[in-house]
XYZ file of C-alpha atoms in Angstrom:
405
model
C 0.000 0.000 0.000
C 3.005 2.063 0.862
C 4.700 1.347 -1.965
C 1.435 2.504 -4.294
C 1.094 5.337 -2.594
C 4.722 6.950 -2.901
C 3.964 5.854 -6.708
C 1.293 7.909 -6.875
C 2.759 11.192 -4.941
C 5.426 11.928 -7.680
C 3.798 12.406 -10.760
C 0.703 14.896 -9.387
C 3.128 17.892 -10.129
C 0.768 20.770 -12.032
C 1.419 22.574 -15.310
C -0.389 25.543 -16.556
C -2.235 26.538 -19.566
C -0.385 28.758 -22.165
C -0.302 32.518 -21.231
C -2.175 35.044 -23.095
C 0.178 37.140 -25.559
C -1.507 39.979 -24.349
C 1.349 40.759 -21.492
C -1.152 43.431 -20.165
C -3.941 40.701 -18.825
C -3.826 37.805 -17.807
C -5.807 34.181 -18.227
C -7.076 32.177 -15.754
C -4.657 29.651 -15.468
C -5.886 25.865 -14.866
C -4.227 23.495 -13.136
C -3.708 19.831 -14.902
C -2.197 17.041 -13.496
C 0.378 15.534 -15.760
C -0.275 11.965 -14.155
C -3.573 11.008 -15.250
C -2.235 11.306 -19.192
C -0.610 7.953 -18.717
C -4.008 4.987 -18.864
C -1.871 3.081 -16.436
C -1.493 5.783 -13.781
C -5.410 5.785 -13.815
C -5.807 2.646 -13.244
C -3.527 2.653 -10.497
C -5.318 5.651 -8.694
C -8.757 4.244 -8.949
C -7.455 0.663 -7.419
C -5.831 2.779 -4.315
C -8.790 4.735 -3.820
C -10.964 1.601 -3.462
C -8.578 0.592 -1.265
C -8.694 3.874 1.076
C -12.454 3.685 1.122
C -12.362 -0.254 2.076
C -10.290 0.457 5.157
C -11.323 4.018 6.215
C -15.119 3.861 5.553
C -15.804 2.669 8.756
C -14.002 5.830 10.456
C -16.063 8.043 7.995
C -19.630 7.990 9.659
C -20.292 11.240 11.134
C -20.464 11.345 14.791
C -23.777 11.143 16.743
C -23.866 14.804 17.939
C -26.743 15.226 19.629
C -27.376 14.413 23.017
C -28.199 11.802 24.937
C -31.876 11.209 26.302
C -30.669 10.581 29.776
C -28.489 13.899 29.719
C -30.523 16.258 31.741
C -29.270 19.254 29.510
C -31.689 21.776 28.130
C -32.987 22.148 24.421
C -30.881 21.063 21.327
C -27.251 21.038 21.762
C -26.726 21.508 17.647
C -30.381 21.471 16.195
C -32.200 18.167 15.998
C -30.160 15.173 14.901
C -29.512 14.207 11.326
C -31.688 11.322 10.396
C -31.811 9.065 7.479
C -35.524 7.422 7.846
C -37.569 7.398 10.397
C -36.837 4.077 11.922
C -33.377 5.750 12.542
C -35.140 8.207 14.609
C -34.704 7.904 18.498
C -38.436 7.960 19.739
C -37.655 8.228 22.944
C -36.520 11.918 23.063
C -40.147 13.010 22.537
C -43.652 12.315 24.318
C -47.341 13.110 23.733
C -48.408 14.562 26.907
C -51.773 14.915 29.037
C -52.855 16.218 31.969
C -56.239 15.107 33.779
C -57.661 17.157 36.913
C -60.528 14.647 37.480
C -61.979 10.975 35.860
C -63.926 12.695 32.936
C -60.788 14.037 32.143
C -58.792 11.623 32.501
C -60.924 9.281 30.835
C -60.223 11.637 27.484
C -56.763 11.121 28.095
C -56.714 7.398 28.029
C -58.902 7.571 24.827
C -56.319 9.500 23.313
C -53.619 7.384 24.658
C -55.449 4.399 22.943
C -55.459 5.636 19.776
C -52.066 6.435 19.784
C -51.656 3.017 20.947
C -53.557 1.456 18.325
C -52.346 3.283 15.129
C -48.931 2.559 16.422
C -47.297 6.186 16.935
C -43.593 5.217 18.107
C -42.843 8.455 20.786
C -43.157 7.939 24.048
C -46.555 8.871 26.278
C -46.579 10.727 29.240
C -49.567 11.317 31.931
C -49.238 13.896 34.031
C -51.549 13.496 37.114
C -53.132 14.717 40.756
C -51.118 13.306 43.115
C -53.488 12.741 45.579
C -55.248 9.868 43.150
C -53.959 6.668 44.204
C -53.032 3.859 42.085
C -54.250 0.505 43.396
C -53.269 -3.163 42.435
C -55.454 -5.481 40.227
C -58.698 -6.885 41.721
C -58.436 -4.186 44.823
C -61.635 -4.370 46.327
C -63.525 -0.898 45.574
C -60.725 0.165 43.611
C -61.552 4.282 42.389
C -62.216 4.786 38.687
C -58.936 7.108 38.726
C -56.916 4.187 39.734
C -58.437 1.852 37.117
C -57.650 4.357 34.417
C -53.924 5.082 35.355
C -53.494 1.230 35.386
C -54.997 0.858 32.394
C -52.633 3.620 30.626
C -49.727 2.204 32.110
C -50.288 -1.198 31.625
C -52.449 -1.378 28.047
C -51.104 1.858 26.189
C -47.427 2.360 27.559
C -48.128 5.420 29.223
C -45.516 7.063 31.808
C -47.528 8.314 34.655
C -46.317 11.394 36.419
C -47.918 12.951 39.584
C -48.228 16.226 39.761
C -49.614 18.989 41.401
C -52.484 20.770 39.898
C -51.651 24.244 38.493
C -55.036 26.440 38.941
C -56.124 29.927 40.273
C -58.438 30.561 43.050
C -62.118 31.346 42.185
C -64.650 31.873 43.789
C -67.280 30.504 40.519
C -66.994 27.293 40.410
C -68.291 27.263 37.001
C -64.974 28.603 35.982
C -62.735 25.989 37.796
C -62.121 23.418 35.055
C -61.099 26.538 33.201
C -58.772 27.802 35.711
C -57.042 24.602 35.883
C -56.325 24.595 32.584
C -52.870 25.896 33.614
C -51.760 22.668 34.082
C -51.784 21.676 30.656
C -48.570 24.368 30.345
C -46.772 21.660 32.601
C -44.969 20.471 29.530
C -42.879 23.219 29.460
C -40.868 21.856 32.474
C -40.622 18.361 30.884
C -36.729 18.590 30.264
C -36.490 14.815 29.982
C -37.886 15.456 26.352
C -35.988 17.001 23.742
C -40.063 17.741 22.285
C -43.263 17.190 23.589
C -46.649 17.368 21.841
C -49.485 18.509 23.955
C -53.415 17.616 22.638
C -56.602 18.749 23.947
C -59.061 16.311 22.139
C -58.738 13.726 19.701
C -56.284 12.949 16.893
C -54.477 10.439 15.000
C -50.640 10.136 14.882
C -49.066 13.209 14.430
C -44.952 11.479 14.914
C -43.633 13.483 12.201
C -44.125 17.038 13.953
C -41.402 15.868 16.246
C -38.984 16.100 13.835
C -39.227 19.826 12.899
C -36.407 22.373 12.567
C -36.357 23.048 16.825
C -38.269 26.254 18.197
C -39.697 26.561 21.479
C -43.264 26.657 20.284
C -45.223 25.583 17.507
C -49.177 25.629 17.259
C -51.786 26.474 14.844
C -53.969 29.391 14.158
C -57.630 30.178 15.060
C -58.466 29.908 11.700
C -61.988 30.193 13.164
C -61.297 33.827 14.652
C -60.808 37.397 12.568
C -57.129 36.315 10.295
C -56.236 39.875 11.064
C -55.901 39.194 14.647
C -53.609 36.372 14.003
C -55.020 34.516 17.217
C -53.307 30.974 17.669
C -55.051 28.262 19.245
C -53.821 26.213 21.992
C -55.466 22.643 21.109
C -52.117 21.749 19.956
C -48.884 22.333 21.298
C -45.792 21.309 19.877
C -43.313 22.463 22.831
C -39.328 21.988 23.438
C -39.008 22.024 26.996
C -36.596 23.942 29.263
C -35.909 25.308 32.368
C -35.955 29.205 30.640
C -39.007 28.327 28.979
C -40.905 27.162 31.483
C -40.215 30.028 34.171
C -41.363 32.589 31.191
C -44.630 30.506 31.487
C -44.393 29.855 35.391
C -44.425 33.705 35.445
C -46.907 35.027 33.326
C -49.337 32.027 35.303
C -48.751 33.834 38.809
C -49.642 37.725 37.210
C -52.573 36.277 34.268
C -55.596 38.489 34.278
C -58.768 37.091 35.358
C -59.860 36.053 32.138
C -56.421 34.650 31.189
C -56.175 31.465 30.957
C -53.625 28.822 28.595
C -54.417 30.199 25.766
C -53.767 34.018 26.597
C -50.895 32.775 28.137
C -49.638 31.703 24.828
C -50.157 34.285 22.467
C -48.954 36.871 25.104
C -45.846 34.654 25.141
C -45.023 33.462 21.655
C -47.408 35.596 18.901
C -44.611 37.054 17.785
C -41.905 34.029 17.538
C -43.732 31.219 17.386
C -43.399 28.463 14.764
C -47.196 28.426 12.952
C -48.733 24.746 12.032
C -51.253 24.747 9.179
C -54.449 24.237 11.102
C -55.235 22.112 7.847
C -54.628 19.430 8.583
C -54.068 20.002 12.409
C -56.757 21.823 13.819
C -60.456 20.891 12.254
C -63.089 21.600 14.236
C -66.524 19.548 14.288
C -68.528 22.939 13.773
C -67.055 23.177 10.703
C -69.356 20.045 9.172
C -72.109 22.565 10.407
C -71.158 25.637 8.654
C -73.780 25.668 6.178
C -71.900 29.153 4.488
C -68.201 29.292 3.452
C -65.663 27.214 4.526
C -63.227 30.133 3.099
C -61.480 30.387 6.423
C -60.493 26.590 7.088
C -59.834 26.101 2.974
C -57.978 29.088 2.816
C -59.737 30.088 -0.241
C -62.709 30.350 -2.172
C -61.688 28.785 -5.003
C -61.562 24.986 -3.506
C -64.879 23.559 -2.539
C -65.295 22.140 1.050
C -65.808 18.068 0.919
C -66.727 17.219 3.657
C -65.289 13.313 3.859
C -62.037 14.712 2.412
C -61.253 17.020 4.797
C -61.777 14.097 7.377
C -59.845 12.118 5.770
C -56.508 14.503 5.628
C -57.137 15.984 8.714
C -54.748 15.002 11.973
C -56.739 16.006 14.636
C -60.713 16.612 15.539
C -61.919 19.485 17.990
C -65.234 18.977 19.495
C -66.484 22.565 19.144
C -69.874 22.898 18.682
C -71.318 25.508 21.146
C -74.195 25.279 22.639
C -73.817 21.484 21.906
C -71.889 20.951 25.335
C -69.060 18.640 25.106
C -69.377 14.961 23.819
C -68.380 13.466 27.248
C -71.204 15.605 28.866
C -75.100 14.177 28.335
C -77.011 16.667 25.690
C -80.876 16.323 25.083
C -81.668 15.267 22.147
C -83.731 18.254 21.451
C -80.092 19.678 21.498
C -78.382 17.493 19.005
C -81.628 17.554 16.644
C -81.597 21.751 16.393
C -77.879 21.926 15.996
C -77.223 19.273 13.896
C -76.132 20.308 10.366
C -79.093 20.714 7.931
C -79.122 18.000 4.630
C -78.719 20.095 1.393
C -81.266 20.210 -1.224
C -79.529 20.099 -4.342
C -81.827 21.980 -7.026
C -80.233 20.274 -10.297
C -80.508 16.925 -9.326
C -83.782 17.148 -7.251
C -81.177 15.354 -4.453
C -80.617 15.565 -1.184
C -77.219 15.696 0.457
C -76.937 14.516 4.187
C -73.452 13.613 4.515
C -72.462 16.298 6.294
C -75.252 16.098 9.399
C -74.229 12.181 9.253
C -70.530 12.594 9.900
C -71.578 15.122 12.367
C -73.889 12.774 14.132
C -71.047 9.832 13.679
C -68.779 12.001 15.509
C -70.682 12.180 18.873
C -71.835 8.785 18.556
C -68.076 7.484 17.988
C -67.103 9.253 20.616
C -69.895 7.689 23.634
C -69.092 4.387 22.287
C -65.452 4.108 22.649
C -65.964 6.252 26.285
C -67.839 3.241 27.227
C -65.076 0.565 25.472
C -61.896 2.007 26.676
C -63.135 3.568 30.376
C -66.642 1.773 30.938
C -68.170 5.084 31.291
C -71.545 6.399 29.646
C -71.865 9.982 28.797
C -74.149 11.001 31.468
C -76.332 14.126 32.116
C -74.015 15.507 34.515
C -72.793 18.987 34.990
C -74.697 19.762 32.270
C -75.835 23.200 33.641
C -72.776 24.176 34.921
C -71.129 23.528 31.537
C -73.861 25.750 29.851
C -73.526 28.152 32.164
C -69.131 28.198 31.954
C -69.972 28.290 27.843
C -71.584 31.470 27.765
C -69.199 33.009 29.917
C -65.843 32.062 28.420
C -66.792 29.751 25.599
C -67.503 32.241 22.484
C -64.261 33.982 23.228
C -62.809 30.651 21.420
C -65.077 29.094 19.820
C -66.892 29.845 16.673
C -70.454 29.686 16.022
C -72.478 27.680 12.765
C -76.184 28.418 13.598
């Protein structure tokens, strides 16, 4: 090899092109290398160069920069990791996260967790928690309905459970205290164990490749529902990298919010102005939208493209449930409710047709929804807090939600 090589050193000497007669500019001049005239000399660089790459291509694989899930340091040390295809992709540097403040809630949460479970969504899953709800072991006589649910996330889904304590202001309306607590949900900020966590109020499918994003401290979608001009973002869907700075920005403006601030003020105060913006198609559809019976301009983005409804299903990543004064699906609504708000068929005058797809989806949704409740947590939807819920929906609800009637 040694011998090839001082072979080879000898004979790359350069020459230069002729010079231009013109003494008062001057040519570029190109290097040539006299050795590669000679056929043999070719052949004998090509057969060391396969030789160099058969014994150094092993020390050629770029280094594994990033760091380590155990590390404990904060953010990305150089940007996210290089990866070649997603089963390269260490999963466990990120986590869907939810928080539950009571068993309705938390009963969402391990519906969530289930689908995730089921479609087969490779980052990890963490449940943040009350502490004061107990976990029990299997066949514990008059074991709670909390502690059947965490046991059930642990054991069925793969969930990490995490106890916490409840982040919520003081109120004296108790209508509002669901609302309040709502500050928990900002929690994942302080989850440093996670390069990226992806926080999600309601249901969805997998949504594994927002993980792997250029890094920012906050991603989300718009409001499309709300005035553009505004540039409201919604806080259904969080995509947050987690750090110590980060979170004490959010710690802080928690302990001096407003009484009507809640998450979402919290987050557009924060991060209008730098954060990273999802396209709420296909991440944020709301159910009112099957009952907008005028344009769909503001989810399609235009008027040019016609809304189908099953389409839009189809693409989109994640489901809202807002459908106001319908209460939400895990709360009991009369049926007199459900029958004046659903959508309305359309009467096609062409074709003398009628078009119900839209009020059938609608319907499907709510129907879907009580029947995997009662699969996955063995709870009905039952008439409870249904005034209170009316009540905390006039109050708060129409500063987010959008109205189809």
């Amino acid at each position: 090899m040694v011998s090839v090589l001082s072979r080879l050193r000898n004979p790359f000497k350069y020459t230069q092109l002729a010079q231009s007669p013109d003494t008062t500019t001057s040519r570029l001049h190109i290097p040539t290398f006299r050795f590669f005239n000679s056929k043999r000399h070719v052949i004998l660089a090509a057969a060391a160069l396969l030789v160099l790459f058969s014994l150094g291509a092993p020390f050629l694989t770029a280094p594994n920069t990033g760091r380590s899930h155990a590390s404990g340091s904060q953010g990305w040390s150089f940007g996210p990791r290089p990866q070649t295809t997603v089963d390269a992709v260490d999963w466990s540097r990120f986590a869907y996260t939810q928080y539950a403040t009571n068993a309705p809630y938390l009963c969402n949460s391990v519906m969530l967790f289930e689908i995730l479970h089921r479609l087969g969504s490779r980052a990890e899953r963490l449940l943040m928690y009350p502490s004061n709800f107990e976990i029990s072991r299997a066949g514990t006589d008059d074991e709670s309905k909390e502690s059947l649910l965490l046991r059930k996330a642990r054991d069925e889904y793969n969930v990490r459970l995490k106890p916490i304590e409840v982040v919520a202001r003081n109120s004296d309306d108790p209508d509002k205290a669901t609302w309040a607590e709502s500050y928990t949900k900002l929690l994942a900020f302080n989850q440093t164990q996670y390069d990226r966590v992806l926080s999600l109020d309601s249901d969805s499918t997998t949504m594994d490749e927002l993980f792997l994003l250029p890094p920012v401290p906050l991603a989300l979608p718009r409001a499309y529902w709300l005035n553009f001009d505004d540039r409201v973002m919604s806080s259904q869907v969080l995509l947050i990298q987690p750090s110590k700075f980060e979170y004490k920005r959010v710690a802080q403006a928690t302990s001096t919010a407003g009484s009507n601030d809640y998450d979402m003020e919290i987050v557009n105060n924060l991060y209008k102005d730098n954060a990273m913006i999802l396209p709420h198609r296909p991440y944020n559809l709301l159910t009112g939208e099957f009952r907008n019976q005028g344009s769909h301009k503001d989810y399609m983005g235009s008027d040019e493209e016609p809304f189908d409804p099953e389409k839009a299903l189809k693409e989109a990543k994640y489901l809202h449930f807002s459908d106001w004064p319908v209460p939400k699906p895990w709360i009991h609504a009369e049926p007199k409710v459900l029958d004046e708000r659903k959508p309305k068929c359309i009467q096609n005058q062409r074709t003398n047709s009628t078009d119900c797809v839209q009020q059938k989806m609608w319907l499907g949704f709510y129907e879907d929804f009580a029947r995997r409740r009662e699969k996955v947590c063995n709870i009905t939807v039952a008439a409870t807090r249904k005034r209170r819920w009316a009540k905390r929906t006039i109050d708060l609800g129409t500063i987010y939600e959008p109205r189809f009637d």
